[in-house]
Coordinates of N, CA and C in Angstrom, one line a residue:
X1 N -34.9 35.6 -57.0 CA -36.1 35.6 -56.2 C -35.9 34.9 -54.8
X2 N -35.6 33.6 -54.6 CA -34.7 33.0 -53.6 C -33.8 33.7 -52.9
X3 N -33.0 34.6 -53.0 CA -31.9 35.5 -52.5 C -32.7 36.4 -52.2
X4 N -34.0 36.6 -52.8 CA -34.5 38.3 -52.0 C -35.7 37.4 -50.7
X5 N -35.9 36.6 -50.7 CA -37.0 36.1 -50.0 C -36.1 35.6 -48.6
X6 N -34.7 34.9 -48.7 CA -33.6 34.8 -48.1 C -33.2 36.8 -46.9
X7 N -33.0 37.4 -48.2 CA -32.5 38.5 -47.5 C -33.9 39.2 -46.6
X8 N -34.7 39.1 -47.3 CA -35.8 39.6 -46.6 C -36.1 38.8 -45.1
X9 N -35.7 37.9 -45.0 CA -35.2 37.0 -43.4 C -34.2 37.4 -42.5
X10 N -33.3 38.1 -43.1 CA -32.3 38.5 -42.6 C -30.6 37.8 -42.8
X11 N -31.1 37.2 -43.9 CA -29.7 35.9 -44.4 C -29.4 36.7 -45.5
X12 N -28.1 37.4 -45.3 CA -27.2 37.6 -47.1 C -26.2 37.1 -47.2
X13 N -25.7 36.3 -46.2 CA -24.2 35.7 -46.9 C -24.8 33.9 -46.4
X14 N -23.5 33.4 -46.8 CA -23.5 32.0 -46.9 C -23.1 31.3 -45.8
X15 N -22.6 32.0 -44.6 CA -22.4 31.8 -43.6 C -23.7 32.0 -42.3
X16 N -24.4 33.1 -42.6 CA -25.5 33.4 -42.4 C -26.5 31.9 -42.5
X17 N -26.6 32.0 -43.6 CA -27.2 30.7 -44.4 C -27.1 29.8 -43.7
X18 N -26.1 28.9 -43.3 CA -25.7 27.7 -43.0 C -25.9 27.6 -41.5
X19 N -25.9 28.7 -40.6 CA -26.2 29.7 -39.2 C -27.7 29.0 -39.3
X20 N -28.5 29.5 -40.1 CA -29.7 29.3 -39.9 C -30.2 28.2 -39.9
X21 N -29.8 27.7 -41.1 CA -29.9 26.3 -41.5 C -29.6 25.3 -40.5
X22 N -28.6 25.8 -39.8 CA -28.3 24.5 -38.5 C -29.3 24.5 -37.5
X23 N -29.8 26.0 -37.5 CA -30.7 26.2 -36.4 C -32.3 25.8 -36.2
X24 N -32.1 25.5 -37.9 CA -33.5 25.0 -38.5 C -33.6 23.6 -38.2
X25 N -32.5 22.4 -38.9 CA -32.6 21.3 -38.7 C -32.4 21.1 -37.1
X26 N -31.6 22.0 -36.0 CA -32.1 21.2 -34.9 C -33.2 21.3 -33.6
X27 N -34.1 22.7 -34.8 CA -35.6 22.7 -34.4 C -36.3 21.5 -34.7
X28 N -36.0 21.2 -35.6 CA -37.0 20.0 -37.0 C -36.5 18.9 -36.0
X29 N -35.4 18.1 -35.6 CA -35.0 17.2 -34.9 C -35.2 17.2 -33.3
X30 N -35.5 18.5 -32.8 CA -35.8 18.1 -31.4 C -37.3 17.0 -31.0
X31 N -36.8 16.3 -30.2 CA -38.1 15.2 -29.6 C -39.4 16.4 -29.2
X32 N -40.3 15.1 -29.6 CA -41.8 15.8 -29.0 C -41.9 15.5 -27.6
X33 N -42.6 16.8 -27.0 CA -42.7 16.9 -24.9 C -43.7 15.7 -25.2
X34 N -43.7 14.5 -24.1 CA -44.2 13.8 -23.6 C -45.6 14.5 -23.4
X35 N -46.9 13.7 -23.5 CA -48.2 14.0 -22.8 C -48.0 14.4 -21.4
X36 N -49.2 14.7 -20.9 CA -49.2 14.9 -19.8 C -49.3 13.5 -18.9
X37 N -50.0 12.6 -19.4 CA -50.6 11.2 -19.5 C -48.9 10.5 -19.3
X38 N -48.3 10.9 -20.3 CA -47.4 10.0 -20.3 C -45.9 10.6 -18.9
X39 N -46.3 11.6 -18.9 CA -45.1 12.3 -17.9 C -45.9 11.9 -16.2
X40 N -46.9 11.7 -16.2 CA -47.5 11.0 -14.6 C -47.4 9.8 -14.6
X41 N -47.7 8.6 -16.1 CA -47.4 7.2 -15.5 C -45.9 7.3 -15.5
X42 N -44.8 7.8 -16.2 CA -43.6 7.6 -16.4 C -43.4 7.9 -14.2
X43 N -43.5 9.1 -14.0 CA -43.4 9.3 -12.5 C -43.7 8.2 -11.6
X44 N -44.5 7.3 -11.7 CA -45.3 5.9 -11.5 C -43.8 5.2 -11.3
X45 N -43.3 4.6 -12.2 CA -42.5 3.4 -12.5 C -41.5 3.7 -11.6
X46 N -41.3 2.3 -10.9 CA -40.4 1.9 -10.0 C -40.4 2.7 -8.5
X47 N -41.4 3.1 -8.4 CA -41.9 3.9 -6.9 C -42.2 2.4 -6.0
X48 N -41.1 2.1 -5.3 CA -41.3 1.2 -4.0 C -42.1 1.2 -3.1
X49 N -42.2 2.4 -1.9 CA -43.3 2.4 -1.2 C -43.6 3.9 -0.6
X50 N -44.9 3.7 -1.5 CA -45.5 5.6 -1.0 C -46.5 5.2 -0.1
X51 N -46.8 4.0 0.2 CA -47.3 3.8 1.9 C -48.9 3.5 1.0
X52 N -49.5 3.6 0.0 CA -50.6 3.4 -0.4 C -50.9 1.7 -1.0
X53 N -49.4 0.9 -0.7 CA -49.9 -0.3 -1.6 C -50.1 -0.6 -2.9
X54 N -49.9 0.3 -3.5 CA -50.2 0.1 -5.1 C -49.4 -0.8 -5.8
X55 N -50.0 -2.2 -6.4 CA -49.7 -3.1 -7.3 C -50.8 -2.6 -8.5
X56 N -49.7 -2.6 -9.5 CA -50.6 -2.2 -11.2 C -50.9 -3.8 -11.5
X57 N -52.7 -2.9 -11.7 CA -53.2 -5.0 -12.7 C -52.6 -5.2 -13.8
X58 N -51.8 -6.2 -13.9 CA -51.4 -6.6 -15.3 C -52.7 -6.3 -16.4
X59 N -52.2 -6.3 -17.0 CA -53.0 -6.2 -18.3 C -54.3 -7.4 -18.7
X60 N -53.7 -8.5 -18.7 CA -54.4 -9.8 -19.0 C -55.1 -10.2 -17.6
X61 N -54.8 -9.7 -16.3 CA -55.8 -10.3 -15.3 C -57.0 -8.8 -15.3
X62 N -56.7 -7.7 -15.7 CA -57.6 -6.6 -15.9 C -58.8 -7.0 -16.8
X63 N -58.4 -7.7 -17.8 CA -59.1 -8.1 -19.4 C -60.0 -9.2 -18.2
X64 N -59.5 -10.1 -17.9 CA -60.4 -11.4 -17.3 C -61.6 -10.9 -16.4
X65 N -61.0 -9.9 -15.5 CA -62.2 -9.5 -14.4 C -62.7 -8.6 -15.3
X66 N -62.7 -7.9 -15.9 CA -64.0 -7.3 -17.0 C -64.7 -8.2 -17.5
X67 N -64.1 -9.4 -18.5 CA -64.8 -10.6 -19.1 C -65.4 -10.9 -17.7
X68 N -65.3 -11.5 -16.9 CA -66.1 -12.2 -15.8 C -67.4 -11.5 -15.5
X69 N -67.2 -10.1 -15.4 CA -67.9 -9.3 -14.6 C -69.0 -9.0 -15.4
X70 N -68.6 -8.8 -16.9 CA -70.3 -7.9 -17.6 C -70.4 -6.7 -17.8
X71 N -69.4 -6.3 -17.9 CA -69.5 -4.8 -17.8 C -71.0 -4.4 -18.0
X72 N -71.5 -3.1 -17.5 CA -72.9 -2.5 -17.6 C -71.9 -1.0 -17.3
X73 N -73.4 0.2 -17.7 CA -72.9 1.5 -16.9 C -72.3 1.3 -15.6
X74 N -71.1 2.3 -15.3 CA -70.8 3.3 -13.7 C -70.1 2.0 -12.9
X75 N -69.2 2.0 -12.5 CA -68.6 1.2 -11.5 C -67.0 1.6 -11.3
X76 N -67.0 1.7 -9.8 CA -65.4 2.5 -9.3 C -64.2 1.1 -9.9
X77 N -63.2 1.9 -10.1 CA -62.1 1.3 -10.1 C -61.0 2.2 -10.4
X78 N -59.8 2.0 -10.0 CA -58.5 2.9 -9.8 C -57.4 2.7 -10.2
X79 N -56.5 3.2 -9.5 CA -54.8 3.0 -9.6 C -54.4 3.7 -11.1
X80 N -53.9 3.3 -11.8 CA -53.0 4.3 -12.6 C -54.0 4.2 -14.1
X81 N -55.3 3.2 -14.0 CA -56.1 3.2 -15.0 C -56.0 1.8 -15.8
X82 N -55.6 1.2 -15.5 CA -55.0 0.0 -16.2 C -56.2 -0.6 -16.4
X83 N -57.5 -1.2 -15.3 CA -58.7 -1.8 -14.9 C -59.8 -0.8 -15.6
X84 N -60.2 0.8 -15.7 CA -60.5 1.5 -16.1 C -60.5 1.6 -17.3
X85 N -58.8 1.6 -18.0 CA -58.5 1.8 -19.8 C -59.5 0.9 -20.5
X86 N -59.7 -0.4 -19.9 CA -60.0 -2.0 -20.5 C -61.7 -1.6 -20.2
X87 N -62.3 -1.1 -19.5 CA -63.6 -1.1 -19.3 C -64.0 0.2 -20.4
X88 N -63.4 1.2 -20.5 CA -63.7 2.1 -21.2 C -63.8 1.4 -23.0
X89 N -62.4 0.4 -22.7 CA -62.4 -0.1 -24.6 C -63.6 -1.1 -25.0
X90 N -64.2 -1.2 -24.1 CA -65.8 -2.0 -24.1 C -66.9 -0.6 -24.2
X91 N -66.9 0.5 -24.3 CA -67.9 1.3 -24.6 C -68.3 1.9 -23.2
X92 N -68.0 2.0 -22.3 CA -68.8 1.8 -20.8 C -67.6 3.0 -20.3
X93 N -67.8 4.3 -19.5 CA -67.1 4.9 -19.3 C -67.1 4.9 -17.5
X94 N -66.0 4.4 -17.4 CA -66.3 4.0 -15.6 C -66.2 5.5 -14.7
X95 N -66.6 5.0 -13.4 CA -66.3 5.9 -12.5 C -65.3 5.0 -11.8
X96 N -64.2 6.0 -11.4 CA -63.2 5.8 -10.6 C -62.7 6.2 -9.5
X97 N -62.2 5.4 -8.3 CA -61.7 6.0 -6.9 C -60.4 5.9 -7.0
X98 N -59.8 6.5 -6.1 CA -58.1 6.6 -6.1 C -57.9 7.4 -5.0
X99 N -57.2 6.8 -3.9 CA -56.7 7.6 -2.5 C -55.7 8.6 -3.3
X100 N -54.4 7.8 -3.9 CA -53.4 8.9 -4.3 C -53.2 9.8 -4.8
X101 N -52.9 11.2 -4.5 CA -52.9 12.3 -5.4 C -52.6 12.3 -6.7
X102 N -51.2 11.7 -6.6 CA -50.7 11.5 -8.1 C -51.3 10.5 -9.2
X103 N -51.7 9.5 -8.2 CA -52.6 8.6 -9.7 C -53.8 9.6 -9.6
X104 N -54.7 9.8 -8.8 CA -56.1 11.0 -9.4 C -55.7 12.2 -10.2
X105 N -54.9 12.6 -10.2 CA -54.2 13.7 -11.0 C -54.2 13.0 -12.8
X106 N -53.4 11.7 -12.4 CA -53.0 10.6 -13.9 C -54.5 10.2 -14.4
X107 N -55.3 9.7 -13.3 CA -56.6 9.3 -13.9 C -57.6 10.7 -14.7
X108 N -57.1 11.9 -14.0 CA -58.4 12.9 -14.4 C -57.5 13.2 -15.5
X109 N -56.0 13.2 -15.9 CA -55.4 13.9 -17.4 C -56.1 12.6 -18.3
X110 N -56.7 11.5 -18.0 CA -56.9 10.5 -18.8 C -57.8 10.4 -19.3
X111 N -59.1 11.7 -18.4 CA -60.6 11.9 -18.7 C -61.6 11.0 -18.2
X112 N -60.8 10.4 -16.7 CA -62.2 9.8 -15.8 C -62.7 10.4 -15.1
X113 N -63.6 9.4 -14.4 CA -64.4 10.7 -13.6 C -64.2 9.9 -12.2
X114 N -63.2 10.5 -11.7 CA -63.0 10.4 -10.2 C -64.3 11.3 -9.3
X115 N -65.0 9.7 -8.9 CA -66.1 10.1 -7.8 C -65.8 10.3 -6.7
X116 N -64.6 9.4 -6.1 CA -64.3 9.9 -4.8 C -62.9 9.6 -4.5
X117 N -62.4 10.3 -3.2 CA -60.6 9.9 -2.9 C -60.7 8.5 -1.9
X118 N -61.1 8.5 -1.3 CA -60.8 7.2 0.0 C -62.5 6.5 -0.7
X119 N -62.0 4.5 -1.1 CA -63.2 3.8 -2.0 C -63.7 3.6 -0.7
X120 N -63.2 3.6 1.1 CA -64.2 3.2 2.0 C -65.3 4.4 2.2
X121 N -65.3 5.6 1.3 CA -65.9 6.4 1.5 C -66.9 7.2 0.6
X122 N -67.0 5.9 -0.3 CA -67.4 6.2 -1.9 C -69.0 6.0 -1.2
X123 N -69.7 6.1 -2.4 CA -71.2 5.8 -2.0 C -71.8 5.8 -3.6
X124 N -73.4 5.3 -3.9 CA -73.7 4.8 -4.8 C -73.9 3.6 -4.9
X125 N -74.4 2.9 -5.8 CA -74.8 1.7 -6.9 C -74.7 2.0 -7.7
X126 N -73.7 0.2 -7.8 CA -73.4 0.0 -9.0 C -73.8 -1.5 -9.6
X127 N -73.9 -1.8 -10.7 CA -74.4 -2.8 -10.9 C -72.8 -3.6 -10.8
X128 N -71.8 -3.2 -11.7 CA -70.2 -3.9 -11.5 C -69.4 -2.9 -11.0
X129 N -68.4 -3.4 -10.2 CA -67.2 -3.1 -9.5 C -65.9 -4.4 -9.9
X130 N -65.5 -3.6 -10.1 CA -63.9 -4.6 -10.4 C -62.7 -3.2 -10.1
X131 N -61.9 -4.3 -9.3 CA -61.3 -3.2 -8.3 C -59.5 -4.1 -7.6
X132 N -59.0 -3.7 -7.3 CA -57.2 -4.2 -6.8 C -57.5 -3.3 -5.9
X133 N -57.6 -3.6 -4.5 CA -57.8 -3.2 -3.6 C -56.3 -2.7 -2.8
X134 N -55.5 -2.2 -1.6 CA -55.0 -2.4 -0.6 C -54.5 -3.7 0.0
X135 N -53.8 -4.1 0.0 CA -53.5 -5.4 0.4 C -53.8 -5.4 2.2
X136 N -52.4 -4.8 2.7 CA -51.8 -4.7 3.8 C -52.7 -4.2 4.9
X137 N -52.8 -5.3 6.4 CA -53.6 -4.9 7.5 C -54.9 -5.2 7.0
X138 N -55.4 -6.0 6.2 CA -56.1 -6.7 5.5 C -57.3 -5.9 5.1
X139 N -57.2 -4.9 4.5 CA -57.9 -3.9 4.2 C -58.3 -4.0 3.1
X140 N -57.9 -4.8 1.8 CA -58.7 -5.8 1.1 C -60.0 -6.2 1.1
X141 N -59.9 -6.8 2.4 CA -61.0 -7.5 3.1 C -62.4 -6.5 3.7
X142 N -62.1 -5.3 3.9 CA -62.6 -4.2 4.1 C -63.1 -3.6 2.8
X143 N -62.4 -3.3 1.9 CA -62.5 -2.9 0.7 C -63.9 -3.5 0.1
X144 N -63.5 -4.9 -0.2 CA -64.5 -5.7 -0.7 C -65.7 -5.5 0.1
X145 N -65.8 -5.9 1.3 CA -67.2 -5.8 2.1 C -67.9 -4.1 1.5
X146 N -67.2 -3.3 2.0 CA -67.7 -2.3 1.2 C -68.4 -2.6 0.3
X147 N -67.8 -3.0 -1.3 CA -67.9 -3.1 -2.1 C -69.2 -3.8 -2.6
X148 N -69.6 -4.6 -1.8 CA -70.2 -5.5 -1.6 C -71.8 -4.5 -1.4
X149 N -71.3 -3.7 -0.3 CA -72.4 -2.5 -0.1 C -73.0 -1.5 -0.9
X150 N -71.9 -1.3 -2.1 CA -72.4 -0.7 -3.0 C -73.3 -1.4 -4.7
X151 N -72.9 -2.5 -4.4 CA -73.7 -3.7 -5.7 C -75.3 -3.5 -5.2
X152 N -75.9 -3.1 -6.4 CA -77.0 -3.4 -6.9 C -77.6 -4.9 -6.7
X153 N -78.9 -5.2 -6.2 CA -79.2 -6.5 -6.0 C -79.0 -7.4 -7.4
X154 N -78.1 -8.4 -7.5 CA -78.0 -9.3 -9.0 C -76.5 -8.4 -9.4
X155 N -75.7 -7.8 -8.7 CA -74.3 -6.9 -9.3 C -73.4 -8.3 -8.9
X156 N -72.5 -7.7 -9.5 CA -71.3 -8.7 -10.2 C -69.8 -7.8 -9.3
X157 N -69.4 -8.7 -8.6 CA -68.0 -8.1 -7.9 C -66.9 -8.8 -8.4
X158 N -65.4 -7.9 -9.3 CA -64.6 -9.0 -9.2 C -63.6 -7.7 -8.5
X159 N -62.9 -8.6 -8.4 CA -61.6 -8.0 -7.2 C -60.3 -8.7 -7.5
X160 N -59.3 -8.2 -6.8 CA -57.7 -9.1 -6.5 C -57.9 -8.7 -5.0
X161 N -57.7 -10.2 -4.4 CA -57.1 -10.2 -3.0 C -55.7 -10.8 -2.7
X162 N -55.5 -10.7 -1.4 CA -54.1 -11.3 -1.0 C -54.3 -12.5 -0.7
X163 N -53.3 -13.5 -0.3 CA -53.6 -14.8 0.2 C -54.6 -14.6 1.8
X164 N -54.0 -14.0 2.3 CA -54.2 -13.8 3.6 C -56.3 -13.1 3.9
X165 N -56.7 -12.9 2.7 CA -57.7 -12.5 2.8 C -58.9 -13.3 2.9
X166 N -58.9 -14.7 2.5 CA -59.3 -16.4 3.0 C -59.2 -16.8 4.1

């Protein structure tokens, strides 16, 4: 029964057999394709300078400005999702800005909702914003004020600035 279910495959000898069989185990053994998620942040790592400034929030200063802030519904925040992931794991599904193509591309495979490309150009109220702004030509400082423009009377801003933004 085995030998006719075999030949009915196209396998009659034992050579055949073992032919297949190699070709089976190193179907069964090839790696799984990376996410799509995971093939954009991997593109991410170790990119020096694409001219947009981009420092990723650590992890544990992301957690802090959420704690600080209160999360509520809707508030922009960006870059490769890091500030975003951590507000979403509180229930609250944020809206997001992102100048760069490739992080807006990373953020929409990740299922945000990118409101707008350039945050000097975003619009709305929000009750929170927590955000890593642009450092350089003190545009930080810009950022924020903005930011500032978009809070709801009684809204909660946390941010990362530079030294230089004092």
């Amino acid at each position: 029964e085995r030998r006719a279910k075999l030949k009915a495959m196209g396998i009659e000898s034992a050579t055949e057999f073992r032919a297949a069989l190699r070709e089976f185990v190193a179907l069964s053994e090839a790696p799984e394709r990376p996410s799509r998620v995971k093939e954009l942040e991997r593109a991410m790592v170790g990119r020096r300078n694409d001219g947009l400034d981009f420092f990723p929030t650590p992890s544990g200063v992301a957690q802090q400005m959420i704690e600080a802030a209160g999360i509520e519904e809707g508030m922009p925040a960006a870059g490769m999702g890091h500030i975003a992931e951590q507000i979403r794991e509180t229930g609250v599904d944020p809206d997001v800005v992102e100048f760069s193509s490739s992080r807006r591309e990373l953020l929409e495979a990740k299922g945000f909702n990118v409101v707008a490309n350039d945050f000097m150009e975003a619009s709305g109220e929000y009750d929170r914003i927590v955000m890593n702004p642009p450092f350089s030509d003190r545009r930080d400082a810009e950022h924020v004020r903005h930011a500032f423009d978009l809070l709801k009377p009684g809204g909660r801003l946390g941010f990362i600035s530079s030294n230089t933004f004092f």
